[in-house]
C-alpha cells in the first residue's frame, strides 16, 4: 500500500465528472487499499478517487469515529443515490481537498445508495447520520462538486482564496 497525494482546491480535476468503472481489477483493488490508507493517514472519513487524481467513480469511507470502535472501511464503485429522505440534516463539513476549512451544509438525512463492491457484486444500503452525509459528500466529488459549492458565493470565494494561498505556500516549501 502507498499513500497518495491529495489534490488541493482549486484544481480543475476536482471539478470534472469521473468516469464509470467498467470492471473490478487488481489495479482497482490496490487503488482502493491506497485510498483507504491515505484517508486514514490524513485523517479523514471519506475519500473519492478524483481527489487522488484518478478520474474513476470510486469512493472509500469509514465513519466509525469512536476510538474503541472497530474500523468499518467501505469501498463503493459506481455509487449512485436511489432515494433520499425528505428529512434534512445539517453537518459542519470539511474536506481533505480543502484542509482546515469547515462549513455547515444541509443534505438529506437518509439516502439509499447502490454500488458495486470489490468482488463485482451489486450492493444496496440505506445510510443515515454521519454515514449519509459522508456518502453524499463523496458522491458529489464524483460529479465534480465540492461542499463549498453549497455555500454563498462570498464565503466560497473566501475559502478558495485561502486554498490558493495555501497552495502557493506549499509550492515554496
PDB file of C-alpha atoms in Angstrom:
ATOM      1  CA  UNK A   1       0.000   0.000   0.000  1.00  0.00           C
ATOM      2  CA  UNK A   2       1.091   3.540  -0.687  1.00  0.00           C
ATOM      3  CA  UNK A   3      -0.043   6.961   0.402  1.00  0.00           C
ATOM      4  CA  UNK A   4      -1.450   9.066  -2.433  1.00  0.00           C
ATOM      5  CA  UNK A   5      -1.157  12.820  -2.824  1.00  0.00           C
ATOM      6  CA  UNK A   6      -4.486  14.545  -2.217  1.00  0.00           C
ATOM      7  CA  UNK A   7      -5.360  17.297  -4.685  1.00  0.00           C
ATOM      8  CA  UNK A   8      -5.996  20.689  -3.104  1.00  0.00           C
ATOM      9  CA  UNK A   9      -8.751  23.027  -4.348  1.00  0.00           C
ATOM     10  CA  UNK A  10      -8.667  24.835  -6.709  1.00  0.00           C
ATOM     11  CA  UNK A  11      -7.587  22.080  -9.091  1.00  0.00           C
ATOM     12  CA  UNK A  12      -9.514  21.598 -12.342  1.00  0.00           C
ATOM     13  CA  UNK A  13      -9.600  17.809 -11.848  1.00  0.00           C
ATOM     14  CA  UNK A  14     -11.779  18.290  -8.755  1.00  0.00           C
ATOM     15  CA  UNK A  15     -14.457  19.913 -10.933  1.00  0.00           C
ATOM     16  CA  UNK A  16     -14.636  17.121 -13.539  1.00  0.00           C
ATOM     17  CA  UNK A  17     -17.195  14.319 -13.653  1.00  0.00           C
ATOM     18  CA  UNK A  18     -15.492  10.971 -13.022  1.00  0.00           C
ATOM     19  CA  UNK A  19     -15.793   8.050 -15.432  1.00  0.00           C
ATOM     20  CA  UNK A  20     -17.707   4.874 -14.545  1.00  0.00           C
ATOM     21  CA  UNK A  21     -15.612   1.844 -13.635  1.00  0.00           C
ATOM     22  CA  UNK A  22     -16.123  -0.947 -16.184  1.00  0.00           C
ATOM     23  CA  UNK A  23     -14.836  -3.842 -14.091  1.00  0.00           C
ATOM     24  CA  UNK A  24     -13.062  -4.653 -10.853  1.00  0.00           C
ATOM     25  CA  UNK A  25      -9.375  -5.329 -11.462  1.00  0.00           C
ATOM     26  CA  UNK A  26      -6.350  -5.960  -9.253  1.00  0.00           C
ATOM     27  CA  UNK A  27      -5.218  -2.384 -10.024  1.00  0.00           C
ATOM     28  CA  UNK A  28      -8.563  -1.067  -8.794  1.00  0.00           C
ATOM     29  CA  UNK A  29      -8.288  -3.134  -5.589  1.00  0.00           C
ATOM     30  CA  UNK A  30      -4.775  -1.746  -5.000  1.00  0.00           C
ATOM     31  CA  UNK A  31      -6.086   1.769  -5.578  1.00  0.00           C
ATOM     32  CA  UNK A  32      -8.858   1.136  -3.022  1.00  0.00           C
ATOM     33  CA  UNK A  33      -6.267  -0.039  -0.460  1.00  0.00           C
ATOM     34  CA  UNK A  34      -4.088   3.016  -1.176  1.00  0.00           C
ATOM     35  CA  UNK A  35      -7.086   5.331  -0.879  1.00  0.00           C
ATOM     36  CA  UNK A  36      -8.109   3.837   2.468  1.00  0.00           C
ATOM     37  CA  UNK A  37      -4.547   4.160   3.774  1.00  0.00           C
ATOM     38  CA  UNK A  38      -4.408   7.769   2.537  1.00  0.00           C
ATOM     39  CA  UNK A  39      -7.813   8.577   4.088  1.00  0.00           C
ATOM     40  CA  UNK A  40      -6.866   7.130   7.496  1.00  0.00           C
ATOM     41  CA  UNK A  41      -3.472   8.868   7.405  1.00  0.00           C
ATOM     42  CA  UNK A  42      -4.954  12.305   6.545  1.00  0.00           C
ATOM     43  CA  UNK A  43      -7.041  11.689   8.808  1.00  0.00           C
ATOM     44  CA  UNK A  44     -10.459  11.691   7.193  1.00  0.00           C
ATOM     45  CA  UNK A  45     -13.673   9.682   6.984  1.00  0.00           C
ATOM     46  CA  UNK A  46     -14.064   9.645   3.202  1.00  0.00           C
ATOM     47  CA  UNK A  47     -12.069   9.999   0.001  1.00  0.00           C
ATOM     48  CA  UNK A  48     -13.062   9.956  -3.664  1.00  0.00           C
ATOM     49  CA  UNK A  49     -10.782   8.754  -6.464  1.00  0.00           C
ATOM     50  CA  UNK A  50     -10.735  12.196  -8.180  1.00  0.00           C
ATOM     51  CA  UNK A  51      -9.181  13.618  -5.003  1.00  0.00           C
ATOM     52  CA  UNK A  52      -6.104  11.463  -5.705  1.00  0.00           C
ATOM     53  CA  UNK A  53      -6.132  12.383  -9.422  1.00  0.00           C
ATOM     54  CA  UNK A  54      -7.842   9.168 -10.573  1.00  0.00           C
ATOM     55  CA  UNK A  55     -10.916  10.038 -12.624  1.00  0.00           C
ATOM     56  CA  UNK A  56     -12.916   6.915 -11.740  1.00  0.00           C
ATOM     57  CA  UNK A  57     -16.231   6.638  -9.896  1.00  0.00           C
ATOM     58  CA  UNK A  58     -14.934   5.067  -6.694  1.00  0.00           C
ATOM     59  CA  UNK A  59     -15.090   6.254  -3.101  1.00  0.00           C
ATOM     60  CA  UNK A  60     -13.848   4.929   0.218  1.00  0.00           C
ATOM     61  CA  UNK A  61     -15.247   5.806   3.627  1.00  0.00           C
ATOM     62  CA  UNK A  62     -15.249   4.836   7.269  1.00  0.00           C
ATOM     63  CA  UNK A  63     -17.385   6.899   9.625  1.00  0.00           C
ATOM     64  CA  UNK A  64     -16.551   4.924  12.786  1.00  0.00           C
ATOM     65  CA  UNK A  65     -15.009   7.766  14.775  1.00  0.00           C
ATOM     66  CA  UNK A  66     -15.056   6.239  18.264  1.00  0.00           C
ATOM     67  CA  UNK A  67     -11.526   5.150  19.232  1.00  0.00           C
ATOM     68  CA  UNK A  68     -12.867   1.912  20.729  1.00  0.00           C
ATOM     69  CA  UNK A  69     -14.943   1.061  17.636  1.00  0.00           C
ATOM     70  CA  UNK A  70     -13.767  -1.484  15.107  1.00  0.00           C
ATOM     71  CA  UNK A  71     -12.907   0.221  11.801  1.00  0.00           C
ATOM     72  CA  UNK A  72     -15.619  -0.255   9.173  1.00  0.00           C
ATOM     73  CA  UNK A  73     -13.976   0.618   5.840  1.00  0.00           C
ATOM     74  CA  UNK A  74     -16.206   0.637   2.775  1.00  0.00           C
ATOM     75  CA  UNK A  75     -15.298   0.781  -0.916  1.00  0.00           C
ATOM     76  CA  UNK A  76     -18.090   1.882  -3.239  1.00  0.00           C
ATOM     77  CA  UNK A  77     -17.618   1.599  -7.009  1.00  0.00           C
ATOM     78  CA  UNK A  78     -20.017   3.488  -9.306  1.00  0.00           C
ATOM     79  CA  UNK A  79     -22.179   4.557  -6.341  1.00  0.00           C
ATOM     80  CA  UNK A  80     -25.494   6.202  -7.072  1.00  0.00           C
ATOM     81  CA  UNK A  81     -28.205   7.561  -4.836  1.00  0.00           C
ATOM     82  CA  UNK A  82     -31.524   5.782  -5.434  1.00  0.00           C
ATOM     83  CA  UNK A  83     -33.593   7.537  -2.772  1.00  0.00           C
ATOM     84  CA  UNK A  84     -33.336  10.498  -0.412  1.00  0.00           C
ATOM     85  CA  UNK A  85     -35.458  11.279   2.637  1.00  0.00           C
ATOM     86  CA  UNK A  86     -37.450  14.470   2.912  1.00  0.00           C
ATOM     87  CA  UNK A  87     -35.916  14.985   6.373  1.00  0.00           C
ATOM     88  CA  UNK A  88     -32.762  17.094   6.325  1.00  0.00           C
ATOM     89  CA  UNK A  89     -29.606  17.205   8.447  1.00  0.00           C
ATOM     90  CA  UNK A  90     -27.017  19.935   8.795  1.00  0.00           C
ATOM     91  CA  UNK A  91     -23.389  18.925   9.387  1.00  0.00           C
ATOM     92  CA  UNK A  92     -20.281  21.033   9.741  1.00  0.00           C
ATOM     93  CA  UNK A  93     -18.476  19.542   6.725  1.00  0.00           C
ATOM     94  CA  UNK A  94     -14.800  19.598   5.878  1.00  0.00           C
ATOM     95  CA  UNK A  95     -12.823  18.075   3.029  1.00  0.00           C
ATOM     96  CA  UNK A  96      -9.341  16.636   2.618  1.00  0.00           C
ATOM     97  CA  UNK A  97      -9.035  18.698  -0.592  1.00  0.00           C
ATOM     98  CA  UNK A  98      -9.955  21.881   1.321  1.00  0.00           C
ATOM     99  CA  UNK A  99      -7.895  21.472   4.510  1.00  0.00           C
ATOM    100  CA  UNK A 100      -8.868  23.212   7.734  1.00  0.00           C
ATOM    101  CA  UNK A 101     -11.995  24.796   6.247  1.00  0.00           C
ATOM    102  CA  UNK A 102     -15.447  23.851   7.538  1.00  0.00           C
ATOM    103  CA  UNK A 103     -18.985  24.977   6.829  1.00  0.00           C
ATOM    104  CA  UNK A 104     -22.498  23.869   7.604  1.00  0.00           C
ATOM    105  CA  UNK A 105     -24.100  22.022   4.692  1.00  0.00           C
ATOM    106  CA  UNK A 106     -27.690  20.806   4.610  1.00  0.00           C
ATOM    107  CA  UNK A 107     -28.348  17.431   2.972  1.00  0.00           C
ATOM    108  CA  UNK A 108     -30.995  14.688   3.087  1.00  0.00           C
ATOM    109  CA  UNK A 109     -30.872  12.919   6.475  1.00  0.00           C
ATOM    110  CA  UNK A 110     -31.110   9.460   4.883  1.00  0.00           C
ATOM    111  CA  UNK A 111     -30.138   8.087   1.492  1.00  0.00           C
ATOM    112  CA  UNK A 112     -30.323   4.722  -0.208  1.00  0.00           C
ATOM    113  CA  UNK A 113     -27.257   4.006  -2.334  1.00  0.00           C
ATOM    114  CA  UNK A 114     -26.464   1.270  -4.840  1.00  0.00           C
ATOM    115  CA  UNK A 115     -22.873   0.408  -5.772  1.00  0.00           C
ATOM    116  CA  UNK A 116     -20.555  -2.364  -6.848  1.00  0.00           C
ATOM    117  CA  UNK A 117     -18.166  -3.817  -4.265  1.00  0.00           C
ATOM    118  CA  UNK A 118     -14.615  -5.093  -4.809  1.00  0.00           C
ATOM    119  CA  UNK A 119     -15.930  -8.547  -5.771  1.00  0.00           C
ATOM    120  CA  UNK A 120     -18.061  -7.039  -8.555  1.00  0.00           C
ATOM    121  CA  UNK A 121     -21.281  -7.695  -6.633  1.00  0.00           C
ATOM    122  CA  UNK A 122     -24.054  -5.066  -6.631  1.00  0.00           C
ATOM    123  CA  UNK A 123     -24.867  -3.833  -3.139  1.00  0.00           C
ATOM    124  CA  UNK A 124     -27.577  -1.571  -1.790  1.00  0.00           C
ATOM    125  CA  UNK A 125     -27.781   0.060   1.626  1.00  0.00           C
ATOM    126  CA  UNK A 126     -29.621   2.838   3.420  1.00  0.00           C
ATOM    127  CA  UNK A 127     -27.365   5.296   5.261  1.00  0.00           C
ATOM    128  CA  UNK A 128     -28.263   7.833   7.940  1.00  0.00           C
ATOM    129  CA  UNK A 129     -26.461  10.264  10.224  1.00  0.00           C
ATOM    130  CA  UNK A 130     -22.802  10.928   9.504  1.00  0.00           C
ATOM    131  CA  UNK A 131     -22.678   7.978   7.055  1.00  0.00           C
ATOM    132  CA  UNK A 132     -25.424   9.611   4.929  1.00  0.00           C
ATOM    133  CA  UNK A 133     -23.618  12.952   4.901  1.00  0.00           C
ATOM    134  CA  UNK A 134     -20.287  11.323   4.050  1.00  0.00           C
ATOM    135  CA  UNK A 135     -21.581   9.176   1.180  1.00  0.00           C
ATOM    136  CA  UNK A 136     -23.371  12.198  -0.357  1.00  0.00           C
ATOM    137  CA  UNK A 137     -20.244  14.363   0.043  1.00  0.00           C
ATOM    138  CA  UNK A 138     -18.065  11.724  -1.658  1.00  0.00           C
ATOM    139  CA  UNK A 139     -20.546  11.063  -4.488  1.00  0.00           C
ATOM    140  CA  UNK A 140     -20.564  14.837  -5.050  1.00  0.00           C
ATOM    141  CA  UNK A 141     -16.806  14.576  -5.700  1.00  0.00           C
ATOM    142  CA  UNK A 142     -17.517  12.055  -8.467  1.00  0.00           C
ATOM    143  CA  UNK A 143     -19.805  14.649 -10.065  1.00  0.00           C
ATOM    144  CA  UNK A 144     -17.256  17.474  -9.826  1.00  0.00           C
ATOM    145  CA  UNK A 145     -18.999  19.132  -6.890  1.00  0.00           C
ATOM    146  CA  UNK A 146     -17.364  20.307  -3.637  1.00  0.00           C
ATOM    147  CA  UNK A 147     -19.051  21.081  -0.317  1.00  0.00           C
ATOM    148  CA  UNK A 148     -18.205  24.768  -0.802  1.00  0.00           C
ATOM    149  CA  UNK A 149     -20.461  24.763  -3.891  1.00  0.00           C
ATOM    150  CA  UNK A 150     -23.389  24.712  -1.411  1.00  0.00           C
ATOM    151  CA  UNK A 151     -22.190  27.947   0.233  1.00  0.00           C
ATOM    152  CA  UNK A 152     -22.978  31.547  -0.607  1.00  0.00           C
ATOM    153  CA  UNK A 153     -20.635  32.973  -3.282  1.00  0.00           C
ATOM    154  CA  UNK A 154     -18.731  35.304  -0.938  1.00  0.00           C
ATOM    155  CA  UNK A 155     -17.935  32.508   1.546  1.00  0.00           C
ATOM    156  CA  UNK A 156     -16.956  30.169  -1.309  1.00  0.00           C
ATOM    157  CA  UNK A 157     -14.599  32.828  -2.771  1.00  0.00           C
ATOM    158  CA  UNK A 158     -13.038  33.445   0.638  1.00  0.00           C
ATOM    159  CA  UNK A 159     -12.264  29.736   1.102  1.00  0.00           C
ATOM    160  CA  UNK A 160     -10.949  29.459  -2.464  1.00  0.00           C
ATOM    161  CA  UNK A 161      -8.564  32.370  -1.857  1.00  0.00           C
ATOM    162  CA  UNK A 162      -7.300  30.700   1.337  1.00  0.00           C
ATOM    163  CA  UNK A 163      -6.661  27.495  -0.624  1.00  0.00           C
ATOM    164  CA  UNK A 164      -4.799  29.399  -3.367  1.00  0.00           C
ATOM    165  CA  UNK A 165      -2.601  30.958  -0.685  1.00  0.00           C
ATOM    166  CA  UNK A 166      -2.019  27.539   0.930  1.00  0.00           C
ATOM    167  CA  UNK A 167      -1.007  26.046  -2.437  1.00  0.00           C
ATOM    168  CA  UNK A 168       1.489  28.892  -3.014  1.00  0.00           C
ATOM    169  CA  UNK A 169       2.983  28.292   0.449  1.00  0.00           C
ATOM    170  CA  UNK A 170       3.183  24.535  -0.189  1.00  0.00           C
ATOM    171  CA  UNK A 171       4.924  25.157  -3.526  1.00  0.00           C
ATOM    172  CA  UNK A 172       7.569  27.312  -1.818  1.00  0.00           C
ATOM    173  CA  UNK A 173       8.237  24.725   0.906  1.00  0.00           C
TER     174      UNK A 173
END
